[in-house]
Amino acid sequence: MSDMDRRAFVGAAALGGVAAAVLTSSSAEAAGDNSGYFVVAEIVSTKEKADEVRALLVPYAEKSAKEPGCLKYVLMEVIAEPGRFLTYERWTNKAALDAHMVTPDIKEVVPKLQPILAKPVSQIFLDGRTGV
């Protein structure tokens, strides 16, 4: 397996693993209500810009977590790959996420992030199921 193939495989496995792990992370969610609209996103900076991306994402994530309809917003950084961030978001429904996507905060941070990312942001959208 070439280095690029290995990185793509590990990246996909990590993103899927994060999604699976966070969906079962709390005993309350595992035992009860798993409903909602979930997002797992990957944001990867260039190596030289990791600190700059981190400085933008941390306060942005803190603000996002306090928005109406946000049940959970976690920003994580891959330990072995500084500058590679994943988010785990749980919203009450798609309408709450849609409202988040047009806030002044997102309109401010996205143009600052785009030129310093190594690749476009990727997102996986998931529909939670109650009683699973």
C-alpha atoms as one frame of an Amber mdcrd trajectory, in Angstrom:
protein
   0.000   0.000   0.000   1.513   3.371  -0.983   1.886   6.191   1.544  -0.943
   8.138  -0.093  -3.275   5.105  -0.144  -2.418   4.403   3.498  -3.149   8.028
   4.490  -6.487   7.989   2.676  -7.428   4.664   4.303  -6.357   5.823   7.781
  -8.175   9.122   7.292 -11.417   7.429   6.290 -11.117   4.904   9.119 -10.425
   7.656  11.641 -13.416   9.705  10.528 -15.697   6.658  10.661 -14.239   5.653
  14.017 -14.876   9.095  15.456 -18.470   8.981  14.285 -19.028   5.573  15.861
 -17.236   6.427  19.090 -18.985   9.697  19.782 -22.419   8.316  19.023 -21.977
   5.815  21.843 -19.835   7.993  24.114 -22.356   8.892  26.761 -24.341   6.301
  28.638 -27.417   8.532  28.413 -27.230   8.597  24.634 -26.339   4.912  24.390
 -29.246   3.904  26.610 -31.875   6.355  25.420 -32.437   9.175  23.002 -30.088
   9.156  20.023 -32.304  11.388  17.916 -31.081  14.520  16.268 -29.055  15.666
  13.335 -25.342  14.872  13.571 -22.336  16.215  11.720 -18.767  14.954  11.720
 -16.405  17.333   9.940 -12.724  17.187   9.091 -10.679  20.387   8.850  -7.021
  20.006   7.866  -4.554  22.864   7.912  -1.218  23.079   6.214   1.550  22.177
   8.695   2.785  25.764   8.795  -0.679  27.105   9.638  -1.790  24.631  12.342
  -1.488  27.196  15.137  -3.409  29.781  13.139  -6.230  27.342  12.338  -6.382
  26.216  15.972  -6.636  29.856  17.087  -9.636  30.318  14.776 -11.392  27.027
  15.519 -11.265  26.931  19.326 -13.276  30.130  19.950 -15.548  29.326  17.015
 -16.365  25.898  18.500 -17.022  27.437  21.922 -19.516  29.891  20.401 -21.150
  27.214  18.254 -21.733  24.993  21.289 -23.900  27.745  22.816 -26.158  28.258
  19.805 -29.875  27.445  19.960 -30.463  23.883  18.846 -26.892  22.743  19.472
 -26.894  19.740  21.803 -23.168  18.988  21.469 -20.228  20.566  19.668 -16.816
  19.030  20.207 -13.637  20.138  18.451 -10.869  17.528  18.486  -7.322  17.557
  17.131  -5.621  14.371  15.999  -2.703  13.850  18.398  -0.430  12.258  15.811
  -1.305  14.892  13.183  -1.265  18.433  14.583  -3.415  20.648  12.399  -5.936
  17.905  11.581  -9.192  18.664  13.360 -12.463  16.783  13.616 -15.740  18.105
  14.928 -18.602  16.124  16.366 -21.845  18.062  16.360 -25.317  17.098  17.511
 -28.172  19.416  16.604 -31.843  19.078  17.508 -32.708  18.933  13.802 -31.548
  20.010  10.355 -33.219  23.411  10.762 -30.980  24.139  13.775 -27.898  23.243
  11.732 -29.138  25.346   8.818 -29.485  28.323  11.190 -25.925  27.710  12.439
 -24.604  27.733   8.872 -25.692  31.357   8.338 -24.564  32.905  11.641 -22.202
  35.879  11.630 -19.589  33.646  13.319 -19.468  31.144  10.451 -19.518  33.926
   7.872 -16.495  35.417   9.617 -14.404  32.263  10.150 -14.853  30.478   6.803
 -13.093  33.106   4.641 -10.205  33.183   7.137  -9.863  29.381   7.101 -10.119
  28.664   3.383  -6.701  30.020   2.328  -4.836  28.191   5.100  -6.368  24.735
   4.740  -4.568  21.845   3.094  -7.831  20.619   1.533 -11.529  21.523   1.541
 -13.511  20.835   4.703 -15.321  17.491   4.525 -18.545  16.745   6.368 -20.643
  13.675   7.031 -24.302  14.259   7.928 -26.075  11.648  10.028 -29.684  11.243
  11.107 -29.853   9.826  14.647 -32.307   7.143  15.580 -34.135   7.015  18.892
 -33.862   3.838  20.920 -31.023   2.330  18.913
